[in-house]
């Protein structure tokens, strides 16, 4: 790779051990993907933060990097295995909490902002069009590339940390214009409203892309979409299709930048949506857990939940998963009080997928197609998808 004198200095150890190790990781990655050089990134988001994922081996790597490593760019974390303030109330055991905090402390020592969220773009790690990033969480990567028009590959834990310490990432994949063209034209002939419906749409498109062996869809027929609907769609299409970039006519910023395929590959009808929705509802379901906030809930969603829960009482375990800064805004606005008075709980910094809750519940109801996938695959729950209103109805009956 063609390295600048500074990058070469990092590789030779002139900027310390962590920078050397980081540049070794990045150049190895660059060689594999035939990157010609590095690109400066303006921000990093690191995944694999839960102690359940890291384990002792991961913690050892972090501690080693934290000996002299300091991040050069704004860096935040993906959700951890627990709410850092409220873990006991949420049933997390002491040993896990101790180890999770050891991991977060190592990140903090490197200058990383220890806000743990999969929606960094809602809480200040907010890039703009055309900027280069090194993000790791699949839903956030998809959102950054598609909705914001920033440029990032999906990084692994070590490569994201290496990018944070050096401020660089190899220039390949979605950092290059020629890799951002759509490959499949999809027409939606149905009205899509709500985070749950956009999640269902993401599953249909994701599944189809896997079948076709394609990655970047161009989607027509969606007349409007909110930030919350798009974050749900991103999480779902990334989960089911491994998609890191899509273009949506009149909605995403690069939709008319590149040539699009002229032939429609497939159409999605209301029947397709109904059928796929029913695939996200298990039979013989007993719901004892309701969770909203996958990806992490926005303040707009929390305001809506407070409005819907006002004066009611939840009868089941009910989590709202969100970023800590969003929770603080909810506290100040009085939403948290209304929600907690109804018996629901905030699970900030974490979520119903990364928290170590496997087997603790029988059935989960969510408004997220991604949470359905991992609820089944990782936590062995039965699942049901519904709108936020239906989730609240279920929780309060
Ligand atoms: Fe975020 Fe957890 Fe969903 S990390 S996207 S809330 S599975």
Short mmCIF file of C-alpha atoms and ligand atoms in Angstrom, two decimals:
data_model
loop_
_atom_site.label_atom_id
_atom_site.label_comp_id
_atom_site.label_asym_id
_atom_site.label_seq_id
_atom_site.Cartn_x
_atom_site.Cartn_y
_atom_site.Cartn_z
CA UNK A 1 0.00 0.00 0.00
CA UNK A 2 1.02 3.55 -0.62
CA UNK A 3 1.48 4.95 2.90
CA UNK A 4 2.15 8.55 3.93
CA UNK A 5 5.30 9.24 6.02
CA UNK A 6 3.08 9.48 9.12
CA UNK A 7 1.36 6.15 8.40
CA UNK A 8 4.75 4.54 7.79
CA UNK A 9 5.97 6.00 11.09
CA UNK A 10 3.03 4.37 12.87
CA UNK A 11 3.88 1.05 11.26
CA UNK A 12 7.50 1.41 12.40
CA UNK A 13 6.46 2.03 15.99
CA UNK A 14 7.30 5.76 16.16
CA UNK A 15 3.85 6.54 17.59
CA UNK A 16 3.80 3.79 20.22
CA UNK A 17 2.82 0.14 20.48
CA UNK A 18 -0.94 0.49 20.01
CA UNK A 19 -0.54 2.65 16.89
CA UNK A 20 1.95 0.11 15.48
CA UNK A 21 -0.41 -2.80 16.12
CA UNK A 22 -3.29 -0.78 14.66
CA UNK A 23 -1.41 0.05 11.47
CA UNK A 24 -0.42 -3.61 11.12
CA UNK A 25 -4.11 -4.60 11.30
CA UNK A 26 -5.12 -1.92 8.78
CA UNK A 27 -2.36 -2.61 6.26
CA UNK A 28 -3.09 -6.36 6.43
CA UNK A 29 -6.75 -5.59 5.72
CA UNK A 30 -5.78 -3.19 2.96
CA UNK A 31 -3.56 -5.82 1.28
CA UNK A 32 -6.40 -8.39 1.38
CA UNK A 33 -8.85 -5.99 -0.26
CA UNK A 34 -6.23 -4.47 -2.60
CA UNK A 35 -6.61 -0.94 -1.22
CA UNK A 36 -4.15 1.48 -2.80
CA UNK A 37 -3.90 3.71 0.23
CA UNK A 38 -5.56 4.82 3.49
CA UNK A 39 -8.32 7.35 3.89
CA UNK A 40 -8.80 9.66 6.91
CA UNK A 41 -11.94 8.86 8.89
CA UNK A 42 -13.86 11.46 10.86
CA UNK A 43 -15.45 9.04 13.30
CA UNK A 44 -15.48 5.46 14.53
CA UNK A 45 -18.11 3.24 16.09
CA UNK A 46 -16.94 0.04 17.77
CA UNK A 47 -19.07 -3.12 18.07
CA UNK A 48 -18.49 -6.32 20.04
CA UNK A 49 -18.63 -4.37 23.31
CA UNK A 50 -20.62 -6.87 25.37
CA UNK A 51 -18.45 -8.95 27.68
CA UNK A 52 -20.44 -11.94 26.38
CA UNK A 53 -18.82 -11.33 22.98
CA UNK A 54 -15.42 -10.17 24.16
CA UNK A 55 -14.63 -12.80 26.77
CA UNK A 56 -11.23 -12.79 28.48
CA UNK A 57 -9.31 -12.99 25.18
CA UNK A 58 -11.03 -9.83 23.92
CA UNK A 59 -10.44 -8.06 27.21
CA UNK A 60 -6.75 -8.93 27.08
CA UNK A 61 -6.46 -7.41 23.58
CA UNK A 62 -8.23 -4.25 24.79
CA UNK A 63 -6.04 -3.90 27.88
CA UNK A 64 -2.93 -4.28 25.73
CA UNK A 65 -4.11 -1.58 23.32
CA UNK A 66 -5.08 0.66 26.26
CA UNK A 67 -1.49 0.62 27.64
CA UNK A 68 -0.45 3.46 25.31
CA UNK A 69 -3.29 3.71 22.78
CA UNK A 70 -5.33 6.91 22.43
CA UNK A 71 -8.01 7.53 19.84
CA UNK A 72 -7.45 10.29 17.28
CA UNK A 73 -11.08 10.73 16.17
CA UNK A 74 -14.52 10.80 17.76
CA UNK A 75 -15.26 7.22 18.79
CA UNK A 76 -18.36 5.71 20.43
CA UNK A 77 -19.40 2.17 21.34
CA UNK A 78 -22.16 -0.20 20.29
CA UNK A 79 -24.52 -1.48 23.05
CA UNK A 80 -22.91 -3.32 25.94
CA UNK A 81 -24.28 -6.34 27.78
CA UNK A 82 -26.02 -4.26 30.44
CA UNK A 83 -27.41 -0.91 31.49
CA UNK A 84 -24.43 0.59 33.27
CA UNK A 85 -26.55 2.27 35.94
CA UNK A 86 -29.59 0.04 36.20
CA UNK A 87 -28.16 -3.47 35.67
CA UNK A 88 -29.35 -4.95 38.95
CA UNK A 89 -33.00 -4.02 38.34
CA UNK A 90 -32.75 -5.65 34.91
CA UNK A 91 -31.58 -8.93 36.45
CA UNK A 92 -27.91 -8.93 35.35
CA UNK A 93 -25.57 -10.86 37.61
CA UNK A 94 -22.75 -9.24 39.59
CA UNK A 95 -19.88 -11.15 37.98
CA UNK A 96 -21.03 -10.21 34.46
CA UNK A 97 -21.41 -6.56 35.54
CA UNK A 98 -17.88 -6.51 36.94
CA UNK A 99 -16.39 -7.88 33.73
CA UNK A 100 -18.50 -5.62 31.52
CA UNK A 101 -17.21 -2.61 33.45
CA UNK A 102 -13.60 -3.79 33.04
CA UNK A 103 -14.14 -3.72 29.26
CA UNK A 104 -15.77 -0.28 29.28
CA UNK A 105 -12.94 1.07 31.47
CA UNK A 106 -10.36 -0.13 28.93
CA UNK A 107 -12.27 1.67 26.15
CA UNK A 108 -12.50 4.81 28.30
CA UNK A 109 -8.74 4.75 28.98
CA UNK A 110 -8.18 5.09 25.22
CA UNK A 111 -10.32 8.25 25.09
CA UNK A 112 -13.37 6.52 23.63
CA UNK A 113 -16.71 8.07 24.58
CA UNK A 114 -18.36 5.20 26.42
CA UNK A 115 -21.84 5.95 25.16
CA UNK A 116 -23.05 2.51 24.11
CA UNK A 117 -25.51 2.80 21.24
CA UNK A 118 -26.29 1.33 17.84
CA UNK A 119 -27.74 4.70 16.75
CA UNK A 120 -24.65 6.91 17.15
CA UNK A 121 -26.08 9.19 14.45
CA UNK A 122 -28.87 10.21 16.87
CA UNK A 123 -26.58 11.23 19.71
CA UNK A 124 -23.75 13.30 18.36
CA UNK A 125 -21.59 10.82 16.45
CA UNK A 126 -23.31 12.31 13.45
CA UNK A 127 -21.47 12.42 10.13
CA UNK A 128 -22.61 14.24 7.02
CA UNK A 129 -22.75 13.44 3.34
CA UNK A 130 -19.56 12.14 1.78
CA UNK A 131 -17.52 11.81 4.98
CA UNK A 132 -15.47 8.67 5.57
CA UNK A 133 -16.07 6.60 8.70
CA UNK A 134 -15.09 3.28 10.23
CA UNK A 135 -18.27 1.97 11.84
CA UNK A 136 -19.01 -1.54 12.93
CA UNK A 137 -22.69 -2.00 13.82
CA UNK A 138 -24.47 -3.35 10.72
CA UNK A 139 -27.65 -1.25 11.08
CA UNK A 140 -25.65 1.94 11.68
CA UNK A 141 -23.34 1.18 8.75
CA UNK A 142 -26.37 0.77 6.49
CA UNK A 143 -27.90 4.00 7.83
CA UNK A 144 -24.65 5.98 7.44
CA UNK A 145 -24.04 4.82 3.86
CA UNK A 146 -27.62 4.97 2.64
CA UNK A 147 -29.56 7.59 4.58
CA UNK A 148 -26.71 10.01 5.31
CA UNK A 149 -24.58 9.32 2.24
CA UNK A 150 -21.40 8.92 4.31
CA UNK A 151 -18.90 6.16 3.43
CA UNK A 152 -18.06 3.19 5.58
CA UNK A 153 -17.39 -0.51 5.32
CA UNK A 154 -18.65 -2.75 8.07
CA UNK A 155 -15.70 -2.98 10.41
CA UNK A 156 -14.92 -5.76 12.84
CA UNK A 157 -14.03 -4.97 16.48
CA UNK A 158 -10.21 -4.88 16.02
CA UNK A 159 -10.25 -2.97 12.70
CA UNK A 160 -12.62 -0.34 14.13
CA UNK A 161 -10.38 0.14 17.16
CA UNK A 162 -7.34 0.33 14.88
CA UNK A 163 -9.10 3.02 12.81
CA UNK A 164 -9.88 4.96 15.99
CA UNK A 165 -6.26 4.90 17.15
CA UNK A 166 -4.79 5.89 13.78
CA UNK A 167 -7.66 7.97 12.34
CA UNK A 168 -7.32 5.90 9.14
CA UNK A 169 -8.94 3.04 7.28
CA UNK A 170 -7.92 1.30 4.04
CA UNK A 171 -9.65 2.82 1.00
CA UNK A 172 -11.68 -0.02 -0.47
CA UNK A 173 -15.32 -1.20 -0.65
CA UNK A 174 -17.89 1.50 0.08
CA UNK A 175 -15.21 4.19 0.34
CA UNK A 176 -14.90 4.02 -3.45
CA UNK A 177 -17.50 5.62 -5.74
CA UNK A 178 -17.46 2.70 -8.18
CA UNK A 179 -18.72 0.34 -5.48
CA UNK A 180 -21.81 2.40 -4.59
CA UNK A 181 -23.91 1.71 -7.69
CA UNK A 182 -27.19 -0.16 -7.26
CA UNK A 183 -27.41 -3.65 -8.76
CA UNK A 184 -31.09 -4.57 -8.43
CA UNK A 185 -34.23 -2.52 -9.08
CA UNK A 186 -37.09 -3.24 -6.69
CA UNK A 187 -40.56 -1.74 -6.93
CA UNK A 188 -42.77 -1.55 -3.83
CA UNK A 189 -46.50 -1.56 -4.60
CA UNK A 190 -47.82 -1.25 -1.07
CA UNK A 191 -48.16 1.39 1.57
CA UNK A 192 -45.43 0.99 4.17
CA UNK A 193 -46.02 2.78 7.47
CA UNK A 194 -44.44 2.25 10.88
CA UNK A 195 -41.19 0.77 12.16
CA UNK A 196 -42.60 -2.76 12.11
CA UNK A 197 -43.73 -2.54 8.46
CA UNK A 198 -40.40 -1.09 7.37
CA UNK A 199 -38.72 -3.98 9.23
CA UNK A 200 -40.90 -6.48 7.35
CA UNK A 201 -39.99 -4.77 4.07
CA UNK A 202 -36.30 -5.03 5.03
CA UNK A 203 -36.68 -8.77 5.57
CA UNK A 204 -38.35 -9.27 2.17
CA UNK A 205 -35.66 -7.29 0.37
CA UNK A 206 -32.82 -8.81 2.41
CA UNK A 207 -33.98 -12.38 1.75
CA UNK A 208 -34.38 -11.65 -1.96
CA UNK A 209 -30.91 -10.11 -2.23
CA UNK A 210 -29.38 -13.22 -0.68
CA UNK A 211 -31.29 -15.35 -3.19
CA UNK A 212 -30.04 -13.20 -6.09
CA UNK A 213 -26.50 -12.92 -4.71
CA UNK A 214 -26.67 -9.11 -4.88
CA UNK A 215 -25.86 -6.44 -2.32
CA UNK A 216 -27.10 -2.96 -3.32
CA UNK A 217 -30.79 -2.47 -4.13
CA UNK A 218 -32.47 0.53 -5.71
CA UNK A 219 -35.96 0.79 -4.22
CA UNK A 220 -38.86 2.67 -5.80
CA UNK A 221 -42.44 3.17 -4.63
CA UNK A 222 -41.84 4.47 -1.09
CA UNK A 223 -43.43 7.90 -0.81
CA UNK A 224 -42.10 8.89 2.61
CA UNK A 225 -40.11 7.51 5.52
CA UNK A 226 -39.25 8.85 8.98
CA UNK A 227 -35.84 8.55 10.62
CA UNK A 228 -37.28 5.83 12.87
CA UNK A 229 -38.72 3.88 9.95
CA UNK A 230 -35.43 4.10 8.08
CA UNK A 231 -33.41 2.93 11.08
CA UNK A 232 -35.72 -0.06 11.40
CA UNK A 233 -35.43 -0.80 7.67
CA UNK A 234 -31.62 -0.53 7.83
CA UNK A 235 -31.43 -2.95 10.77
CA UNK A 236 -33.64 -5.45 9.01
CA UNK A 237 -32.13 -5.35 5.51
CA UNK A 238 -28.64 -5.58 7.04
CA UNK A 239 -29.67 -8.57 9.17
CA UNK A 240 -31.47 -10.56 6.50
CA UNK A 241 -29.49 -9.47 3.44
CA UNK A 242 -26.09 -8.35 4.77
CA UNK A 243 -26.87 -5.04 3.04
CA UNK A 244 -24.67 -2.06 3.87
CA UNK A 245 -26.02 0.34 1.24
CA UNK A 246 -29.31 0.91 -0.57
CA UNK A 247 -30.76 3.71 -2.61
CA UNK A 248 -34.41 4.70 -2.20
CA UNK A 249 -35.99 6.96 -4.76
CA UNK A 250 -36.51 10.54 -3.50
CA UNK A 251 -35.62 9.45 0.06
CA UNK A 252 -31.87 8.77 0.18
CA UNK A 253 -29.33 11.38 -0.93
CA UNK A 254 -27.52 9.42 -3.65
CA UNK A 255 -30.57 7.95 -5.36
CA UNK A 256 -30.04 9.89 -8.57
CA UNK A 257 -26.27 10.04 -8.45
CA UNK A 258 -25.49 6.71 -10.12
CA UNK A 259 -27.09 4.92 -13.05
CA UNK A 260 -29.78 2.50 -11.89
CA UNK A 261 -30.69 -0.87 -13.43
CA UNK A 262 -33.40 -0.34 -16.09
CA UNK A 263 -35.27 -3.58 -15.55
CA UNK A 264 -37.31 -4.25 -12.41
CA UNK A 265 -35.98 -7.43 -10.76
CA UNK A 266 -38.98 -7.89 -8.52
CA UNK A 267 -42.09 -6.21 -7.16
CA UNK A 268 -43.34 -6.26 -3.59
CA UNK A 269 -47.09 -6.28 -2.97
CA UNK A 270 -49.29 -6.02 0.10
CA UNK A 271 -49.67 -9.82 -0.02
CA UNK A 272 -45.89 -10.24 0.21
CA UNK A 273 -45.85 -7.98 3.26
CA UNK A 274 -48.68 -9.89 4.94
CA UNK A 275 -47.01 -13.23 4.26
CA UNK A 276 -43.61 -12.14 5.58
CA UNK A 277 -45.19 -10.51 8.59
CA UNK A 278 -46.82 -13.81 9.48
CA UNK A 279 -43.37 -15.47 9.31
CA UNK A 280 -42.35 -13.15 12.14
CA UNK A 281 -45.11 -14.38 14.44
CA UNK A 282 -44.51 -17.78 16.05
CA UNK A 283 -47.26 -20.22 16.83
CA UNK A 284 -48.16 -21.25 20.40
CA UNK A 285 -46.79 -18.00 21.64
CA UNK A 286 -46.85 -16.92 25.26
CA UNK A 287 -45.52 -13.38 25.51
CA UNK A 288 -43.84 -12.51 28.79
CA UNK A 289 -41.43 -9.85 27.52
CA UNK A 290 -41.98 -6.74 25.40
CA UNK A 291 -39.08 -4.66 24.15
CA UNK A 292 -39.03 -1.51 22.04
CA UNK A 293 -35.86 0.13 20.79
CA UNK A 294 -34.11 -2.03 18.20
CA UNK A 295 -32.26 -0.07 16.91
CA UNK A 296 -32.07 2.15 19.98
CA UNK A 297 -35.19 4.25 20.48
CA UNK A 298 -35.12 7.92 19.46
CA UNK A 299 -36.51 10.64 21.71
CA UNK A 300 -39.44 10.87 19.31
CA UNK A 301 -40.27 7.18 19.91
CA UNK A 302 -39.89 7.59 23.66
CA UNK A 303 -42.26 10.58 23.63
CA UNK A 304 -44.78 8.42 21.78
CA UNK A 305 -44.36 5.53 24.23
CA UNK A 306 -44.89 7.92 27.16
CA UNK A 307 -48.02 9.24 25.50
CA UNK A 308 -49.36 5.70 24.96
CA UNK A 309 -48.47 4.48 28.46
CA UNK A 310 -49.77 7.49 30.40
CA UNK A 311 -52.02 6.33 33.22
CA UNK A 312 -51.64 2.64 32.29
CA UNK A 313 -49.85 -0.27 33.96
CA UNK A 314 -47.70 -2.86 32.20
CA UNK A 315 -48.32 -6.46 33.26
CA UNK A 316 -45.19 -7.96 31.65
CA UNK A 317 -41.48 -7.27 31.67
CA UNK A 318 -41.20 -4.26 29.37
CA UNK A 319 -37.91 -2.70 28.26
CA UNK A 320 -37.25 0.47 26.31
CA UNK A 321 -33.73 0.19 24.99
CA UNK A 322 -31.97 3.41 24.11
CA UNK A 323 -28.78 5.42 24.31
CA UNK A 324 -27.94 6.99 27.66
CA UNK A 325 -27.98 10.59 26.28
CA UNK A 326 -31.47 9.97 24.86
CA UNK A 327 -32.57 8.59 28.23
CA UNK A 328 -31.29 11.79 29.90
CA UNK A 329 -33.39 13.92 27.54
CA UNK A 330 -36.38 11.69 28.35
CA UNK A 331 -35.69 12.27 32.08
CA UNK A 332 -35.65 16.02 31.64
CA UNK A 333 -38.77 16.03 29.48
CA UNK A 334 -40.68 13.99 32.07
CA UNK A 335 -41.18 11.00 29.73
CA UNK A 336 -39.12 8.62 31.88
CA UNK A 337 -41.32 9.30 34.91
CA UNK A 338 -44.52 8.49 33.00
CA UNK A 339 -42.97 5.33 31.53
CA UNK A 340 -41.50 4.12 34.83
CA UNK A 341 -44.71 4.91 36.71
CA UNK A 342 -46.43 2.51 34.31
CA UNK A 343 -43.98 -0.21 35.39
CA UNK A 344 -41.87 -0.26 32.21
CA UNK A 345 -38.08 -0.16 32.49
CA UNK A 346 -35.39 1.66 30.60
CA UNK A 347 -32.45 -0.45 29.51
CA UNK A 348 -29.97 2.19 28.38
CA UNK A 349 -26.54 1.22 26.94
CA UNK A 350 -27.81 -2.26 26.04
CA UNK A 351 -30.60 -4.11 24.21
CA UNK A 352 -32.74 -7.23 24.26
CA UNK A 353 -30.26 -8.98 21.97
CA UNK A 354 -26.85 -8.25 23.50
CA UNK A 355 -27.93 -8.48 27.17
CA UNK A 356 -27.26 -11.96 28.61
CA UNK A 357 -30.94 -12.98 28.90
CA UNK A 358 -30.99 -16.24 26.91
CA UNK A 359 -33.75 -18.50 28.19
CA UNK A 360 -35.05 -15.94 30.71
CA UNK A 361 -38.29 -15.35 28.80
CA UNK A 362 -40.60 -17.54 26.73
CA UNK A 363 -41.90 -15.11 24.15
CA UNK A 364 -40.90 -11.60 23.13
CA UNK A 365 -42.96 -8.97 21.33
CA UNK A 366 -41.06 -6.28 19.43
CA UNK A 367 -41.58 -3.76 16.64
CA UNK A 368 -38.30 -4.80 15.01
CA UNK A 369 -37.68 -7.51 12.40
CA UNK A 370 -34.02 -7.61 13.46
CA UNK A 371 -34.96 -8.29 17.08
CA UNK A 372 -37.20 -11.13 15.84
CA UNK A 373 -34.25 -12.73 14.06
CA UNK A 374 -31.92 -12.57 17.07
CA UNK A 375 -34.67 -13.23 19.60
CA UNK A 376 -35.05 -16.61 17.94
CA UNK A 377 -31.48 -17.34 16.89
CA UNK A 378 -29.58 -16.07 19.92
CA UNK A 379 -31.94 -15.99 22.87
CA UNK A 380 -34.20 -18.92 21.91
CA UNK A 381 -37.40 -16.92 22.45
CA UNK A 382 -40.58 -17.26 20.46
CA UNK A 383 -41.28 -13.95 18.75
CA UNK A 384 -44.03 -11.67 17.56
CA UNK A 385 -43.71 -8.47 15.55
CA UNK A 386 -46.19 -5.63 15.96
CA UNK A 387 -46.41 -1.87 15.83
CA UNK A 388 -45.41 0.18 18.88
CA UNK A 389 -49.12 0.59 19.66
CA UNK A 390 -49.67 -3.19 19.48
CA UNK A 391 -46.62 -3.82 21.68
CA UNK A 392 -48.04 -1.50 24.32
CA UNK A 393 -51.45 -3.09 24.04
CA UNK A 394 -49.85 -6.49 24.61
CA UNK A 395 -47.80 -5.27 27.56
CA UNK A 396 -50.76 -3.69 29.32
CA UNK A 397 -53.33 -6.47 28.92
FE1 LIG B 1 -29.17 -2.19 18.25
FE2 LIG B 1 -29.36 -4.35 19.69
FE3 LIG B 1 -31.00 -3.97 17.71
S1 LIG B 1 -27.50 -3.43 18.99
S2 LIG B 1 -29.86 -2.80 16.23
S3 LIG B 1 -30.86 -2.72 19.56
S4 LIG B 1 -30.00 -5.87 18.23
#
